[in-house]
Amino acid sequence: MTLETVSTNKSFGGTQGVYRHASAETGTDMTFAVFLPPQAEAPGAKLPVLWYLSGLTCTHANVMEKGEYRRVAAELGVIIVCPDTSPRGDDVPDDEGYDFGKGAGFYVDATAEPWRANYRMYSYVTRELPGIVAAHFPADMDRQAITGHSMGGHGALTIALKQPARFRSVSAFAPISAPGQCPWGHKALGGYLGEDRSGWRAHDATALIEDGARVAEILVDQGAADNFLAEQLKPELLQAACETAGIALTLRMQPGYDHSYYFISTFMDDHIRWHAERLFAE
């Protein structure tokens, strides 16, 4: 597999890179970002990996340019990987809405037409891209963590709940906590997976927990002034499921904060440090 380097920039002693490759899963070229901290330059270095999954309308570039993660990642020695949110290209099916189609892959493998050929973001993020990262970067794949924002928070939670042995920790910023019970989720899961709602539960963090999926703990930050909070995000449903299941959920409601990268960047350091404690634990 050929990996094309799109750009590299020195930052906090490390390297912020952007890369492109032909994806077998999506049938398109895919672009992703990797930050290598300065510790990656040491001979034989193998560093832990934190995956960041972005939200609706985003690419790898949103968090790369506005997430403010490099300073603390460089301090702690953590690789940050930021995938795209969907397949791209003129031949890829799309939708007029911002919440479906390009930029809105929802981290599922679509089964409905015309989406199923390209919209395989679950397999891309959990199988294909990790293989590429392991082959081309000094990543310790035995030490992985995952986080994300909004749709990406949904992705991080569901992926970790379905693969708990793979990730040492999981967190989220303003996640879509119960997509089976909100308009964004109804549109995306119905469109990609079909109208049989029983099949949606495997892609819904709250439903997964209700159905027996477990992780030890979850960290969630949520802006209390987020205009999507009541209709789309519903953290109270995740909280109730975690309480019933005995999962240690830390849900921090942050007064005055909205859904933007001003919110995400404010608490990014906290999340990376929280993950690092678990990634570096013996």
mmCIF file of C-alpha atoms in Angstrom:
data_model
loop_
_atom_site.group_PDB
_atom_site.id
_atom_site.type_symbol
_atom_site.label_atom_id
_atom_site.label_comp_id
_atom_site.label_asym_id
_atom_site.label_seq_id
_atom_site.Cartn_x
_atom_site.Cartn_y
_atom_site.Cartn_z
ATOM 1 C CA MET A 1 0.000 0.000 0.000
ATOM 2 C CA THR A 2 1.394 3.389 -1.024
ATOM 3 C CA LEU A 3 1.084 6.171 1.526
ATOM 4 C CA GLU A 4 1.361 9.682 0.107
ATOM 5 C CA THR A 5 2.607 12.467 2.339
ATOM 6 C CA VAL A 6 0.440 15.521 1.688
ATOM 7 C CA SER A 7 2.189 17.848 4.142
ATOM 8 C CA THR A 8 4.352 17.936 7.265
ATOM 9 C CA ASN A 9 4.899 20.771 9.711
ATOM 10 C CA LYS A 10 7.110 21.021 12.773
ATOM 11 C CA SER A 11 5.115 21.714 15.932
ATOM 12 C CA PHE A 12 6.101 21.570 19.621
ATOM 13 C CA GLY A 13 9.192 19.606 18.651
ATOM 14 C CA GLY A 14 7.135 16.970 16.858
ATOM 15 C CA THR A 15 5.673 16.596 13.385
ATOM 16 C CA GLN A 16 2.116 17.246 12.259
ATOM 17 C CA GLY A 17 1.564 15.252 9.099
ATOM 18 C CA VAL A 18 -1.277 14.800 6.638
ATOM 19 C CA TYR A 19 -1.366 11.635 4.539
ATOM 20 C CA ARG A 20 -3.426 10.129 1.725
ATOM 21 C CA HIS A 21 -3.945 6.556 0.530
ATOM 22 C CA ALA A 22 -6.256 4.489 -1.647
ATOM 23 C CA SER A 23 -8.749 2.788 0.659
ATOM 24 C CA ALA A 24 -9.927 -0.745 -0.046
ATOM 25 C CA GLU A 25 -12.823 -0.285 2.370
ATOM 26 C CA THR A 26 -14.319 2.904 0.923
ATOM 27 C CA GLY A 27 -13.134 2.503 -2.672
ATOM 28 C CA THR A 28 -11.841 6.080 -2.569
ATOM 29 C CA ASP A 29 -8.751 8.007 -1.624
ATOM 30 C CA MET A 30 -8.795 8.797 2.101
ATOM 31 C CA THR A 31 -6.888 11.526 3.926
ATOM 32 C CA PHE A 32 -5.945 11.479 7.596
ATOM 33 C CA ALA A 33 -3.707 13.397 10.017
ATOM 34 C CA VAL A 34 -1.071 12.070 12.417
ATOM 35 C CA PHE A 35 0.815 14.062 15.051
ATOM 36 C CA LEU A 36 4.109 12.455 16.045
ATOM 37 C CA PRO A 37 5.493 13.906 19.289
ATOM 38 C CA PRO A 38 9.248 14.487 19.588
ATOM 39 C CA GLN A 39 9.673 11.203 21.488
ATOM 40 C CA ALA A 40 8.906 9.395 18.213
ATOM 41 C CA GLU A 41 12.374 10.303 16.938
ATOM 42 C CA ALA A 42 14.110 8.128 19.534
ATOM 43 C CA PRO A 43 15.580 4.913 18.075
ATOM 44 C CA GLY A 44 13.146 2.041 18.434
ATOM 45 C CA ALA A 45 10.428 4.229 19.900
ATOM 46 C CA LYS A 46 6.903 2.826 20.146
ATOM 47 C CA LEU A 47 4.363 5.318 21.467
ATOM 48 C CA PRO A 48 0.718 4.993 22.515
ATOM 49 C CA VAL A 49 -2.010 6.147 20.145
ATOM 50 C CA LEU A 50 -5.045 8.330 20.814
ATOM 51 C CA TRP A 51 -7.672 8.281 18.053
ATOM 52 C CA TYR A 52 -9.800 11.396 17.590
ATOM 53 C CA LEU A 53 -13.028 10.998 15.602
ATOM 54 C CA SER A 54 -14.550 14.209 14.261
ATOM 55 C CA GLY A 55 -18.152 15.320 14.014
ATOM 56 C CA LEU A 56 -20.634 16.241 11.301
ATOM 57 C CA THR A 57 -19.326 18.291 8.329
ATOM 58 C CA CYS A 58 -15.708 17.879 9.487
ATOM 59 C CA THR A 59 -12.589 16.425 7.898
ATOM 60 C CA HIS A 60 -9.287 15.567 9.572
ATOM 61 C CA ALA A 61 -8.423 19.266 9.335
ATOM 62 C CA ASN A 62 -10.929 20.689 11.828
ATOM 63 C CA VAL A 63 -9.355 19.236 14.956
ATOM 64 C CA MET A 64 -5.865 19.478 13.454
ATOM 65 C CA GLU A 65 -6.243 23.225 13.011
ATOM 66 C CA LYS A 66 -8.500 24.102 15.961
ATOM 67 C CA GLY A 67 -8.221 21.288 18.513
ATOM 68 C CA GLU A 68 -5.041 22.513 20.253
ATOM 69 C CA TYR A 69 -3.819 19.016 21.124
ATOM 70 C CA ARG A 70 -0.160 19.174 20.078
ATOM 71 C CA ARG A 71 1.396 20.867 23.109
ATOM 72 C CA VAL A 72 0.228 18.308 25.649
ATOM 73 C CA ALA A 73 0.628 15.364 23.245
ATOM 74 C CA ALA A 74 4.257 16.439 22.737
ATOM 75 C CA GLU A 75 4.781 16.783 26.475
ATOM 76 C CA LEU A 76 3.393 13.333 27.229
ATOM 77 C CA GLY A 77 4.591 11.409 24.173
ATOM 78 C CA VAL A 78 1.245 10.406 22.655
ATOM 79 C CA ILE A 79 0.573 9.945 18.939
ATOM 80 C CA ILE A 80 -2.710 11.573 17.818
ATOM 81 C CA VAL A 81 -4.487 10.115 14.760
ATOM 82 C CA CYS A 82 -7.359 12.036 13.146
ATOM 83 C CA PRO A 83 -9.297 10.261 10.359
ATOM 84 C CA ASP A 84 -11.785 11.831 7.965
ATOM 85 C CA THR A 85 -15.506 11.444 8.650
ATOM 86 C CA SER A 86 -16.620 9.884 5.349
ATOM 87 C CA PRO A 87 -15.505 8.799 1.892
ATOM 88 C CA ARG A 88 -14.922 11.616 -0.602
ATOM 89 C CA GLY A 89 -15.024 11.930 -4.371
ATOM 90 C CA ASP A 90 -17.236 12.914 -7.278
ATOM 91 C CA ASP A 91 -18.573 9.377 -7.642
ATOM 92 C CA VAL A 92 -19.456 8.957 -3.960
ATOM 93 C CA PRO A 93 -23.196 9.197 -3.189
ATOM 94 C CA ASP A 94 -24.188 12.298 -1.255
ATOM 95 C CA ASP A 95 -27.183 14.011 0.293
ATOM 96 C CA GLU A 96 -28.236 17.651 0.297
ATOM 97 C CA GLY A 97 -28.309 17.754 4.098
ATOM 98 C CA TYR A 98 -25.233 18.422 6.214
ATOM 99 C CA ASP A 99 -26.151 15.503 8.495
ATOM 100 C CA PHE A 100 -26.030 12.683 5.929
ATOM 101 C CA GLY A 101 -23.686 11.631 3.142
ATOM 102 C CA LYS A 102 -20.284 13.248 2.711
ATOM 103 C CA GLY A 103 -18.924 14.513 6.007
ATOM 104 C CA ALA A 104 -21.453 12.416 7.894
ATOM 105 C CA GLY A 105 -20.420 8.767 7.739
ATOM 106 C CA PHE A 106 -21.504 8.103 11.359
ATOM 107 C CA TYR A 107 -18.762 5.452 11.737
ATOM 108 C CA VAL A 108 -20.987 2.627 10.493
ATOM 109 C CA ASP A 109 -20.725 0.172 7.616
ATOM 110 C CA ALA A 110 -23.724 0.992 5.438
ATOM 111 C CA THR A 111 -25.897 -1.898 4.285
ATOM 112 C CA ALA A 112 -28.484 0.069 2.282
ATOM 113 C CA GLU A 113 -28.137 1.274 -1.300
ATOM 114 C CA PRO A 114 -26.562 3.408 -2.674
ATOM 115 C CA TRP A 115 -24.373 3.885 0.401
ATOM 116 C CA ARG A 116 -23.065 0.388 1.050
ATOM 117 C CA ALA A 117 -20.236 0.405 -1.521
ATOM 118 C CA ASN A 118 -18.397 3.431 -0.086
ATOM 119 C CA TYR A 119 -19.728 4.241 3.370
ATOM 120 C CA ARG A 120 -17.730 1.688 5.360
ATOM 121 C CA MET A 121 -16.343 3.988 8.013
ATOM 122 C CA TYR A 122 -16.570 1.478 10.872
ATOM 123 C CA SER A 123 -14.302 -0.983 9.082
ATOM 124 C CA TYR A 124 -12.085 1.818 7.813
ATOM 125 C CA VAL A 125 -11.509 3.306 11.274
ATOM 126 C CA THR A 126 -11.264 0.031 13.179
ATOM 127 C CA ARG A 127 -9.422 -2.188 10.698
ATOM 128 C CA GLU A 128 -7.891 -0.582 7.617
ATOM 129 C CA LEU A 129 -6.511 2.657 9.043
ATOM 130 C CA PRO A 130 -5.031 1.017 12.185
ATOM 131 C CA GLY A 131 -3.156 -1.356 9.914
ATOM 132 C CA ILE A 132 -1.726 1.588 7.993
ATOM 133 C CA VAL A 133 -0.778 3.426 11.180
ATOM 134 C CA ALA A 134 0.924 0.319 12.582
ATOM 135 C CA ALA A 135 2.890 -0.193 9.357
ATOM 136 C CA HIS A 136 4.064 3.381 8.781
ATOM 137 C CA PHE A 137 4.392 5.048 12.197
ATOM 138 C CA PRO A 138 6.074 4.181 15.532
ATOM 139 C CA ALA A 139 2.760 3.256 17.131
ATOM 140 C CA ASP A 140 2.331 0.826 20.006
ATOM 141 C CA MET A 141 -0.971 -0.773 19.013
ATOM 142 C CA ASP A 142 -1.186 -2.502 22.393
ATOM 143 C CA ARG A 143 -1.726 0.942 23.916
ATOM 144 C CA GLN A 144 -4.662 2.611 22.181
ATOM 145 C CA ALA A 145 -7.317 5.050 23.390
ATOM 146 C CA ILE A 146 -10.177 6.747 21.572
ATOM 147 C CA THR A 147 -12.122 9.989 21.801
ATOM 148 C CA GLY A 148 -14.275 12.147 19.548
ATOM 149 C CA HIS A 149 -16.741 14.999 19.234
ATOM 150 C CA SER A 150 -20.494 14.862 18.550
ATOM 151 C CA MET A 151 -20.900 12.281 15.751
ATOM 152 C CA GLY A 152 -17.301 11.340 16.506
ATOM 153 C CA GLY A 153 -18.135 10.987 20.179
ATOM 154 C CA HIS A 154 -20.837 8.555 19.117
ATOM 155 C CA GLY A 155 -18.222 6.734 17.068
ATOM 156 C CA ALA A 156 -15.685 6.624 19.889
ATOM 157 C CA LEU A 157 -18.200 5.294 22.405
ATOM 158 C CA THR A 158 -19.676 2.633 20.140
ATOM 159 C CA ILE A 159 -16.310 1.442 18.867
ATOM 160 C CA ALA A 160 -14.890 1.156 22.382
ATOM 161 C CA LEU A 161 -17.990 -0.621 23.664
ATOM 162 C CA LYS A 162 -17.764 -3.149 20.836
ATOM 163 C CA GLN A 163 -13.998 -3.624 21.176
ATOM 164 C CA PRO A 164 -13.305 -3.089 24.893
ATOM 165 C CA ALA A 165 -10.112 -5.184 24.941
ATOM 166 C CA ARG A 166 -8.560 -2.999 22.278
ATOM 167 C CA PHE A 167 -8.814 0.411 23.957
ATOM 168 C CA ARG A 168 -7.427 1.275 27.358
ATOM 169 C CA SER A 169 -9.722 4.282 27.647
ATOM 170 C CA VAL A 170 -12.584 6.114 25.950
ATOM 171 C CA SER A 171 -13.855 9.677 26.245
ATOM 172 C CA ALA A 172 -16.071 12.036 24.279
ATOM 173 C CA PHE A 173 -16.913 15.683 23.769
ATOM 174 C CA ALA A 174 -20.675 16.300 23.444
ATOM 175 C CA PRO A 175 -21.379 12.851 21.975
ATOM 176 C CA ILE A 176 -24.578 11.811 20.224
ATOM 177 C CA SER A 177 -25.304 9.497 23.133
ATOM 178 C CA ALA A 178 -28.410 7.732 21.860
ATOM 179 C CA PRO A 179 -28.715 8.072 18.073
ATOM 180 C CA GLY A 180 -31.687 5.694 18.048
ATOM 181 C CA GLN A 181 -33.591 8.363 19.976
ATOM 182 C CA CYS A 182 -32.706 11.593 18.160
ATOM 183 C CA PRO A 183 -33.314 13.115 14.701
ATOM 184 C CA TRP A 184 -29.676 12.969 13.585
ATOM 185 C CA GLY A 185 -29.530 9.287 14.428
ATOM 186 C CA HIS A 186 -32.887 8.453 12.875
ATOM 187 C CA LYS A 187 -31.781 9.977 9.577
ATOM 188 C CA ALA A 188 -28.286 8.476 9.544
ATOM 189 C CA LEU A 189 -28.993 4.997 10.873
ATOM 190 C CA GLY A 190 -32.215 4.700 8.880
ATOM 191 C CA GLY A 191 -30.473 5.821 5.710
ATOM 192 C CA TYR A 192 -27.316 3.751 6.039
ATOM 193 C CA LEU A 193 -28.740 0.640 7.707
ATOM 194 C CA GLY A 194 -32.411 0.548 6.730
ATOM 195 C CA GLU A 195 -35.580 1.026 8.715
ATOM 196 C CA ASP A 196 -35.327 -2.087 10.909
ATOM 197 C CA ARG A 197 -34.482 -0.339 14.161
ATOM 198 C CA SER A 198 -33.321 -3.512 15.858
ATOM 199 C CA GLY A 199 -30.215 -3.282 13.689
ATOM 200 C CA TRP A 200 -29.503 0.227 14.904
ATOM 201 C CA ARG A 201 -28.759 -0.860 18.461
ATOM 202 C CA ALA A 202 -25.255 -2.041 17.596
ATOM 203 C CA HIS A 203 -24.456 1.558 16.618
ATOM 204 C CA ASP A 204 -25.973 3.313 19.636
ATOM 205 C CA ALA A 205 -23.869 3.677 22.806
ATOM 206 C CA THR A 206 -26.844 3.775 25.146
ATOM 207 C CA ALA A 207 -28.450 0.740 23.520
ATOM 208 C CA LEU A 208 -25.151 -1.169 23.489
ATOM 209 C CA ILE A 209 -24.808 -0.681 27.236
ATOM 210 C CA GLU A 210 -28.434 -1.681 27.779
ATOM 211 C CA ASP A 211 -27.722 -4.827 25.745
ATOM 212 C CA GLY A 212 -24.691 -5.793 27.815
ATOM 213 C CA ALA A 213 -21.638 -4.033 26.331
ATOM 214 C CA ARG A 214 -19.200 -2.815 28.975
ATOM 215 C CA VAL A 215 -16.138 -0.645 29.473
ATOM 216 C CA ALA A 216 -14.673 0.185 32.862
ATOM 217 C CA GLU A 217 -15.097 3.961 32.688
ATOM 218 C CA ILE A 218 -16.029 6.829 30.382
ATOM 219 C CA LEU A 219 -15.197 10.541 30.482
ATOM 220 C CA VAL A 220 -17.643 12.940 28.809
ATOM 221 C CA ASP A 221 -17.535 16.729 28.659
ATOM 222 C CA GLN A 222 -20.716 18.471 27.572
ATOM 223 C CA GLY A 223 -21.341 22.168 27.089
ATOM 224 C CA ALA A 224 -24.404 23.264 29.050
ATOM 225 C CA ALA A 225 -25.091 26.005 26.457
ATOM 226 C CA ASP A 226 -24.893 23.560 23.532
ATOM 227 C CA ASN A 227 -27.874 24.246 21.259
ATOM 228 C CA PHE A 228 -27.994 20.545 20.271
ATOM 229 C CA LEU A 229 -28.062 19.281 23.858
ATOM 230 C CA ALA A 230 -31.739 18.545 24.440
ATOM 231 C CA GLU A 231 -32.833 17.350 20.988
ATOM 232 C CA GLN A 232 -29.787 15.558 19.611
ATOM 233 C CA LEU A 233 -27.187 14.684 22.275
ATOM 234 C CA LYS A 234 -29.183 13.398 25.285
ATOM 235 C CA PRO A 235 -26.337 12.631 27.722
ATOM 236 C CA GLU A 236 -28.883 11.848 30.414
ATOM 237 C CA LEU A 237 -29.782 8.648 28.549
ATOM 238 C CA LEU A 238 -26.132 7.550 28.512
ATOM 239 C CA GLN A 239 -25.850 8.458 32.178
ATOM 240 C CA ALA A 240 -28.878 6.363 33.114
ATOM 241 C CA ALA A 241 -27.590 3.370 31.141
ATOM 242 C CA CYS A 242 -24.159 3.625 32.775
ATOM 243 C CA GLU A 243 -25.661 3.862 36.255
ATOM 244 C CA THR A 244 -27.730 0.738 35.662
ATOM 245 C CA ALA A 245 -24.747 -1.131 34.181
ATOM 246 C CA GLY A 246 -22.245 -0.065 36.827
ATOM 247 C CA ILE A 247 -20.017 1.788 34.363
ATOM 248 C CA ALA A 248 -18.074 4.652 35.947
ATOM 249 C CA LEU A 249 -19.212 7.604 33.828
ATOM 250 C CA THR A 250 -17.753 11.017 34.604
ATOM 251 C CA LEU A 251 -20.177 13.451 32.933
ATOM 252 C CA ARG A 252 -19.016 17.037 33.298
ATOM 253 C CA MET A 253 -21.579 19.670 32.336
ATOM 254 C CA GLN A 254 -19.602 22.782 31.472
ATOM 255 C CA PRO A 255 -21.565 26.020 32.064
ATOM 256 C CA GLY A 256 -21.595 28.505 29.193
ATOM 257 C CA TYR A 257 -19.892 26.254 26.635
ATOM 258 C CA ASP A 258 -21.444 25.461 23.255
ATOM 259 C CA HIS A 259 -20.816 22.768 20.600
ATOM 260 C CA SER A 260 -17.857 24.455 18.905
ATOM 261 C CA TYR A 261 -14.109 23.935 18.872
ATOM 262 C CA TYR A 262 -13.829 26.726 21.446
ATOM 263 C CA PHE A 263 -15.393 24.176 23.796
ATOM 264 C CA ILE A 264 -13.373 21.199 22.545
ATOM 265 C CA SER A 265 -10.017 22.983 22.686
ATOM 266 C CA THR A 266 -10.705 24.179 26.239
ATOM 267 C CA PHE A 267 -10.954 20.641 27.587
ATOM 268 C CA MET A 268 -8.648 18.835 25.147
ATOM 269 C CA ASP A 269 -5.706 18.919 27.563
ATOM 270 C CA ASP A 270 -7.830 17.316 30.279
ATOM 271 C CA HIS A 271 -8.833 14.473 27.985
ATOM 272 C CA ILE A 272 -5.337 13.768 26.687
ATOM 273 C CA ARG A 273 -3.914 13.739 30.212
ATOM 274 C CA TRP A 274 -6.728 11.438 31.367
ATOM 275 C CA HIS A 275 -6.030 9.047 28.506
ATOM 276 C CA ALA A 276 -2.269 9.227 29.054
ATOM 277 C CA GLU A 277 -2.647 8.088 32.668
ATOM 278 C CA ARG A 278 -4.277 4.922 31.370
ATOM 279 C CA LEU A 279 -2.087 4.493 28.302
ATOM 280 C CA PHE A 280 1.122 4.611 30.334
ATOM 281 C CA ALA A 281 -0.154 2.539 33.267
ATOM 282 C CA GLU A 282 1.601 -0.790 33.770
#
